[in-house]
PDB file of C-alpha atoms in Angstrom:
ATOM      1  CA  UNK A  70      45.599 -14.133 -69.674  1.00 37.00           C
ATOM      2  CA  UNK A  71      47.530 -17.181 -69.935  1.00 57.00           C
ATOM      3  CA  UNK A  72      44.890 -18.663 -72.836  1.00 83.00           C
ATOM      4  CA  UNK A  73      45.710 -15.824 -75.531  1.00 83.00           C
ATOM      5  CA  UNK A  74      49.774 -16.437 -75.014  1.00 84.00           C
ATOM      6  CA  UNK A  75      49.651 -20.321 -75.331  1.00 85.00           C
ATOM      7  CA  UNK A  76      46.821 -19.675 -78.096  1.00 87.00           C
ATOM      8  CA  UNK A  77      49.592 -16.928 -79.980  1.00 88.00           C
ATOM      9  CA  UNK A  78      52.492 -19.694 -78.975  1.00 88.00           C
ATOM     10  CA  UNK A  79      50.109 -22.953 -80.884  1.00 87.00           C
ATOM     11  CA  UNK A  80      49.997 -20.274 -83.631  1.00 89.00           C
ATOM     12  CA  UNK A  81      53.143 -19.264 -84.349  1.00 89.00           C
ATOM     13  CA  UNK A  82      54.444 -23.050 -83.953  1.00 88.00           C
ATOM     14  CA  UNK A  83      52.165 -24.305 -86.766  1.00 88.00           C
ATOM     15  CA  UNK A  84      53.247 -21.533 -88.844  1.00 88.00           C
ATOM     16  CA  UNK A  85      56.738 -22.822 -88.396  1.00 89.00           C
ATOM     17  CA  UNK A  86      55.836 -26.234 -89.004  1.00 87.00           C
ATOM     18  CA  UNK A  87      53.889 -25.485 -91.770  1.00 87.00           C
ATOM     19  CA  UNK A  88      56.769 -23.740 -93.627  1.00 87.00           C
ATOM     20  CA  UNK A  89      59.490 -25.576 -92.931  1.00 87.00           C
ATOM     21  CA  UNK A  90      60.639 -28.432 -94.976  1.00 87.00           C
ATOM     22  CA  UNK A  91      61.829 -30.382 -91.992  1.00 88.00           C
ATOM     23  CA  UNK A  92      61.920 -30.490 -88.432  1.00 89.00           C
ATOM     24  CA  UNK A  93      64.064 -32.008 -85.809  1.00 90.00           C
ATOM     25  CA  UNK A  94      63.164 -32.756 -82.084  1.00 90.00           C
ATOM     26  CA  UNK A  95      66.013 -32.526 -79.509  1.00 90.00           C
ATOM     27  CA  UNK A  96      66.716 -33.054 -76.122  1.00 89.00           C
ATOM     28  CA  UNK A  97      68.990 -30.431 -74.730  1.00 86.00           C
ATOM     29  CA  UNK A  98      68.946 -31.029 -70.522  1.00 87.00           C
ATOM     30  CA  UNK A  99      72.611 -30.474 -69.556  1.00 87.00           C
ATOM     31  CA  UNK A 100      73.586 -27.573 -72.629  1.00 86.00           C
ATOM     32  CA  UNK A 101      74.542 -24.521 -71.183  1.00 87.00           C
ATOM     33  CA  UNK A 102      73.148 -21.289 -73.058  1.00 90.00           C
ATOM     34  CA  UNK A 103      77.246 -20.852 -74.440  1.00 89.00           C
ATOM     35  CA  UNK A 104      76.982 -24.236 -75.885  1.00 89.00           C
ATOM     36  CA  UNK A 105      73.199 -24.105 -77.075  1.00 88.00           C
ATOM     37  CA  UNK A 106      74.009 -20.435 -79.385  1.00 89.00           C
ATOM     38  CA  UNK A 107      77.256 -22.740 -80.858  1.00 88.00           C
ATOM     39  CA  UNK A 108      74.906 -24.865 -82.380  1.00 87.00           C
ATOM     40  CA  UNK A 109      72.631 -22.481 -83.452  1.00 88.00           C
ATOM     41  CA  UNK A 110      75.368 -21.133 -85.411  1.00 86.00           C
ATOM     42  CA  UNK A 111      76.035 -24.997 -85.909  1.00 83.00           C
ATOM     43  CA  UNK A 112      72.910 -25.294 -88.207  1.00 82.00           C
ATOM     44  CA  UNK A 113      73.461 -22.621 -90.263  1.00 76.00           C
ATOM     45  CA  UNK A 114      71.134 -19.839 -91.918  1.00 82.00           C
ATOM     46  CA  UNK A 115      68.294 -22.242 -93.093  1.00 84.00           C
ATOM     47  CA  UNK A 116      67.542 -23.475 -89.764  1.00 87.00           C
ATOM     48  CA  UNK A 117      65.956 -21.851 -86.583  1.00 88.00           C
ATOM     49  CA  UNK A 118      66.347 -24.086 -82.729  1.00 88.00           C
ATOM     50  CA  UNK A 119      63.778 -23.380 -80.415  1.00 86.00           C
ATOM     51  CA  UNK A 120      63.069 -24.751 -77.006  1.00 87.00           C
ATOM     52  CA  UNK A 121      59.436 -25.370 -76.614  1.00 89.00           C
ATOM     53  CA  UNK A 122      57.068 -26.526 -73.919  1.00 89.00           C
ATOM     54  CA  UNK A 123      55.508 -29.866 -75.019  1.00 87.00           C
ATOM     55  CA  UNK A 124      52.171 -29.744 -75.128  1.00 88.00           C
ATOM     56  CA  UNK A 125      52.125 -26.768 -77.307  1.00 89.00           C
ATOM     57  CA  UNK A 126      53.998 -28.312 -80.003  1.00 89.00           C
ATOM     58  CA  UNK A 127      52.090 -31.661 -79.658  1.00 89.00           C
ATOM     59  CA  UNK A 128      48.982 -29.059 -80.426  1.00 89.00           C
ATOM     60  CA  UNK A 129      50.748 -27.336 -82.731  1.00 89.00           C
ATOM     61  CA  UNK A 130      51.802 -30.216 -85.154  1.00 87.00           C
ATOM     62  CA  UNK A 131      48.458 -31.668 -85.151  1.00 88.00           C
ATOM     63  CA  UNK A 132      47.147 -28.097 -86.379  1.00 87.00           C
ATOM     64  CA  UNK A 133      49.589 -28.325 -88.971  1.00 85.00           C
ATOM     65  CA  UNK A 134      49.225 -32.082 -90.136  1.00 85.00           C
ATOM     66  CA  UNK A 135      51.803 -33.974 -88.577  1.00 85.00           C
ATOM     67  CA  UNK A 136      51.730 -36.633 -86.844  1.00 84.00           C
ATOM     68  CA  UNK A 137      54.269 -37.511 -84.263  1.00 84.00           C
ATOM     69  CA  UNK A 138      54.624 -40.103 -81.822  1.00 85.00           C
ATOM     70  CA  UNK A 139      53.670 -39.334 -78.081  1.00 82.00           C
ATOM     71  CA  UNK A 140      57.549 -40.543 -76.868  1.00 85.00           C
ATOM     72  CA  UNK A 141      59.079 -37.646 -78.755  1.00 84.00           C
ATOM     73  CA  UNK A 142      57.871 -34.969 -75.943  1.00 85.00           C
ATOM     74  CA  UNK A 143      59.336 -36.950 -73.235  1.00 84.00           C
ATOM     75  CA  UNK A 144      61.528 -34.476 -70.976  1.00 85.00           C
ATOM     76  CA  UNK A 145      62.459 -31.076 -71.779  1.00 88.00           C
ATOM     77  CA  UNK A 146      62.547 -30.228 -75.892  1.00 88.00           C
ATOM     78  CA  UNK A 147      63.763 -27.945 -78.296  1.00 89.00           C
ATOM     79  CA  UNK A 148      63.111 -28.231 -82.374  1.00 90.00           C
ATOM     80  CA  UNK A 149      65.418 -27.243 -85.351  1.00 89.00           C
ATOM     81  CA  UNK A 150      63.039 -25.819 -87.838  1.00 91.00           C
ATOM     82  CA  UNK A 151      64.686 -26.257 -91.413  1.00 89.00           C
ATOM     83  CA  UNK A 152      63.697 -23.992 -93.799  1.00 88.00           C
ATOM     84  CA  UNK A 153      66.547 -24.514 -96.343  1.00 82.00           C
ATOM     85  CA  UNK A 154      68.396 -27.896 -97.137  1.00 81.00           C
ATOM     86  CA  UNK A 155      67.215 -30.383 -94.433  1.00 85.00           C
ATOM     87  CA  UNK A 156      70.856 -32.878 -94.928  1.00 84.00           C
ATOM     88  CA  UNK A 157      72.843 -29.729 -94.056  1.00 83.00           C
ATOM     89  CA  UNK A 158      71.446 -29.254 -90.916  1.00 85.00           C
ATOM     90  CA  UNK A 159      70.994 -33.142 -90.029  1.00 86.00           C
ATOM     91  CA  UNK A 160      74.806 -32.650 -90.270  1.00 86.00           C
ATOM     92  CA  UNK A 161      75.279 -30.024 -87.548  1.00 86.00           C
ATOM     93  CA  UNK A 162      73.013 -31.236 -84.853  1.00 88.00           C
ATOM     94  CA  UNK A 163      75.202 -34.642 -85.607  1.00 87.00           C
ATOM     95  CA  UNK A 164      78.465 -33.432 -85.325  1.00 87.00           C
ATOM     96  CA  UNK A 165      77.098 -31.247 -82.470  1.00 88.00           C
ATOM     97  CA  UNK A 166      76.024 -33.930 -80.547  1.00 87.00           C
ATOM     98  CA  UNK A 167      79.062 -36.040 -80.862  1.00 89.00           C
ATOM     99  CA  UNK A 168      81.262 -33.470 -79.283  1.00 88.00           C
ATOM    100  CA  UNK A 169      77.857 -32.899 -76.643  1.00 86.00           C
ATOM    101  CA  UNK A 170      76.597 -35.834 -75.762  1.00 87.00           C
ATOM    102  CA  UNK A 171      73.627 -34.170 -73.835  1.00 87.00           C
ATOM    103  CA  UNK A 172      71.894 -33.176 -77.094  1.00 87.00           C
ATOM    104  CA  UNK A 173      69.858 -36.504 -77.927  1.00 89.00           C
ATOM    105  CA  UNK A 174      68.408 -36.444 -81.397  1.00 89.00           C
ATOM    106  CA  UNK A 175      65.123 -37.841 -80.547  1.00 89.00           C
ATOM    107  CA  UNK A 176      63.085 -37.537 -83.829  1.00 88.00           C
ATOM    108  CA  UNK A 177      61.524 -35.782 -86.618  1.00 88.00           C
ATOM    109  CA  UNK A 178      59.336 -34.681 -89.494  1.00 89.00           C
ATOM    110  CA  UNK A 179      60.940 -34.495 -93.150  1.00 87.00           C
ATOM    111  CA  UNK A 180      58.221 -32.434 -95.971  1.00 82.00           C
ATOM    112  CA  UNK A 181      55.487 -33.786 -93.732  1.00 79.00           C
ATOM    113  CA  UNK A 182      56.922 -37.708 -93.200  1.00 84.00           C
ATOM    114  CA  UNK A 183      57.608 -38.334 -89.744  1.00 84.00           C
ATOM    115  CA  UNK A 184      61.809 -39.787 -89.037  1.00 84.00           C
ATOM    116  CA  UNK A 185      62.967 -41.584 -86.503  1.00 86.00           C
ATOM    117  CA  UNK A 186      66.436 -40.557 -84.891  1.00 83.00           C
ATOM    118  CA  UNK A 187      68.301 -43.351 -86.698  1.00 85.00           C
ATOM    119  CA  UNK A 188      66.599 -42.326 -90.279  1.00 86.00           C
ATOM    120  CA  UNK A 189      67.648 -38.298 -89.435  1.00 84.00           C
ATOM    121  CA  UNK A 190      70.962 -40.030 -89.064  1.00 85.00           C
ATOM    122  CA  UNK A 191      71.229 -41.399 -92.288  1.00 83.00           C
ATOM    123  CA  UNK A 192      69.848 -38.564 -93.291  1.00 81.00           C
ATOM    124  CA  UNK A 193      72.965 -36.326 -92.112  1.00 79.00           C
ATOM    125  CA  UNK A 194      75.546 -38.991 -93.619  1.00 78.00           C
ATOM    126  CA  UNK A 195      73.713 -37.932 -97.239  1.00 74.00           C
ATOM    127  CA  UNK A 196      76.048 -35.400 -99.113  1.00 70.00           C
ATOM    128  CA  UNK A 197      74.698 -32.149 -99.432  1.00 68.00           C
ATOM    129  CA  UNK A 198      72.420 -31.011-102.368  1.00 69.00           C
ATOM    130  CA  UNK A 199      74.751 -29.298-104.205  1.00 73.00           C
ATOM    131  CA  UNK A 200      77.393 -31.950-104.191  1.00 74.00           C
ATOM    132  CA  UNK A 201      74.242 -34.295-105.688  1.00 70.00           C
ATOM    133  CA  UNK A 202      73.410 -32.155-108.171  1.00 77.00           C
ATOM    134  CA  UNK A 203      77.054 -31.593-109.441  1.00 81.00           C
ATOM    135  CA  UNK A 204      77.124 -35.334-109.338  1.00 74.00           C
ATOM    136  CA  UNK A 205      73.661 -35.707-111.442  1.00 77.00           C
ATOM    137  CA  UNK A 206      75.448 -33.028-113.765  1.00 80.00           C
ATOM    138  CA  UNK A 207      78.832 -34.953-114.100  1.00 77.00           C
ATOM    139  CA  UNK A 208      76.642 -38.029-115.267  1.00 74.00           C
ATOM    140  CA  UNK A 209      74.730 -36.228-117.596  1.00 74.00           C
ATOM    141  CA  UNK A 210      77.693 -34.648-119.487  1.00 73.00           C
ATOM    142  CA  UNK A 211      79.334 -37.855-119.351  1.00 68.00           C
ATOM    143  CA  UNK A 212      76.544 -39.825-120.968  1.00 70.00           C
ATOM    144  CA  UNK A 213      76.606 -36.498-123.979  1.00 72.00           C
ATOM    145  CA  UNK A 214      80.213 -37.421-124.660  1.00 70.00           C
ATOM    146  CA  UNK A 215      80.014 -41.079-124.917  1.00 72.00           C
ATOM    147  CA  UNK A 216      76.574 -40.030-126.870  1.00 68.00           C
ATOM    148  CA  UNK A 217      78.517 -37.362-129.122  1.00 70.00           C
ATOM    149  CA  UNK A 218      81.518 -40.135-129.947  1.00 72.00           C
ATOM    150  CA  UNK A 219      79.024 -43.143-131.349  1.00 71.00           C
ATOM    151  CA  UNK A 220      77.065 -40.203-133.293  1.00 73.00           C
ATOM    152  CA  UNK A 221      80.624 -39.343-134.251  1.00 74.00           C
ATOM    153  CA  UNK A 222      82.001 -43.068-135.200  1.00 72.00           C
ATOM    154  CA  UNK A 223      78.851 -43.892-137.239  1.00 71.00           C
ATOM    155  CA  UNK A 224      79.528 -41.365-140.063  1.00 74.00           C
ATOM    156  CA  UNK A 225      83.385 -42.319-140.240  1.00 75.00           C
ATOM    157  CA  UNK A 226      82.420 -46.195-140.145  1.00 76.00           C
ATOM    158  CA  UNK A 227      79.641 -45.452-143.292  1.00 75.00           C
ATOM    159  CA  UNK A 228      83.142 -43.471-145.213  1.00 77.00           C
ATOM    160  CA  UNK A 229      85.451 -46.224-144.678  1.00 81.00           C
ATOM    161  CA  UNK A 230      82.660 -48.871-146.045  1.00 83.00           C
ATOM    162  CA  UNK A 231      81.985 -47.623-149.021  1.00 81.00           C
ATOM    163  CA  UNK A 232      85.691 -47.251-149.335  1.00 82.00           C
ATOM    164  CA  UNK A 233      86.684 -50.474-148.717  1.00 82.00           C
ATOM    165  CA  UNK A 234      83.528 -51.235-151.213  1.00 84.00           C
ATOM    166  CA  UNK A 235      84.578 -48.929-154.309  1.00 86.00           C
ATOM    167  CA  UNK A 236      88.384 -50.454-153.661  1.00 85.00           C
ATOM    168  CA  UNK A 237      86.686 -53.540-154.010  1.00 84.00           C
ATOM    169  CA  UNK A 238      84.660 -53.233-157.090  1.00 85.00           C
ATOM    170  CA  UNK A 239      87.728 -51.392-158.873  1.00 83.00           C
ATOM    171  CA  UNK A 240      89.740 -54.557-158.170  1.00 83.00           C
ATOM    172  CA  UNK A 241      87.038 -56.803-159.789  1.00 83.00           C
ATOM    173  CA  UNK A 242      86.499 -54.467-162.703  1.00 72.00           C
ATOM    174  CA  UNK A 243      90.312 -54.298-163.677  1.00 60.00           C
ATOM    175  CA  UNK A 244      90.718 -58.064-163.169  1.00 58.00           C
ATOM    176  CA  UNK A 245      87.791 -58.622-165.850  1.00 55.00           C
TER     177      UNK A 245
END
């Protein structure tokens, strides 16, 4: 009875593995259920934290191409599947962990790459999508303007030219 459940467990796992854009493997010993649902909330609507047993996931990311390293099932662990932006929650299991010190970041996978602790770090400290792309934006409409005034200066610099070359030739002519 116990195959079919772990067999339905190996399942669903890959499914979540498979259709998340990143995942993040925690240690949680010492969280009390209170403080666990706080950072579920933590993570926000893109992200689901499971605890799972070990040797299921191990299965489980193998089924679904990923390949992680054999330390990151050490003791008991839960995952943060990320379905939406993957920097958004890097940032709450962070700042959950630095007012918890018995969540341990221990690892990860990022769109199929696997992360090490110290990269999903880095990865947390990036600003958020949105503020990137507003960023990206800025740039671009910055580079039209500049873009817009040379167009702009090119026309005026031909019509004071030929000014400054018909006031010249209309000196020479009346001097003659």
């Amino acid at each position: 009875m116990a195959r079919p459940d772990k067999a339905a467990a190996v399942a669903e796992l890959t499914d979540k593995f498979r259709s998340s854009s990143a995942a993040v493997l925690t240690e949680y010993r010492g969280l009390t259920v209170a403080q666990l649902k706080t950072l579920r909330r933590s993570l926000g609507e893109n992200a689901q934290y499971a605890v799972v047993k070990n040797t299921l996931t191990k299965i489980a990311a193998k089924e679904a191409g990923i390949t992680l390293e054999d330390q990151l099932f050490a003791g008991p662990t839960a995952v943060a599947f990320v379905t939406g932006d993957p920097v958004e929650s890097a940032k709450g299991l962070r700042d959950f962990a630095k007012d918890n010190p018995n969540l341990v970041i221990k690892g990860g996978v990022l769109d199929g790459k696997a992360l090490s602790a110290d990269e999903i770090k880095k990865l947390a400290d990036l600003e958020s999508r949105e503020v990137l792309l507003s960023k990206l934006a800025g740039a671009f409409k910055g580079k039209q303007s500049q873009a817009a005034s040379v167009f702009q200066a090119l026309p005026s610099k031909l019509v004071r030219t030929v000014d400054a070359l018909r006031a010249k030739q209309a000196e020479q002519g009346g001097a003659e």
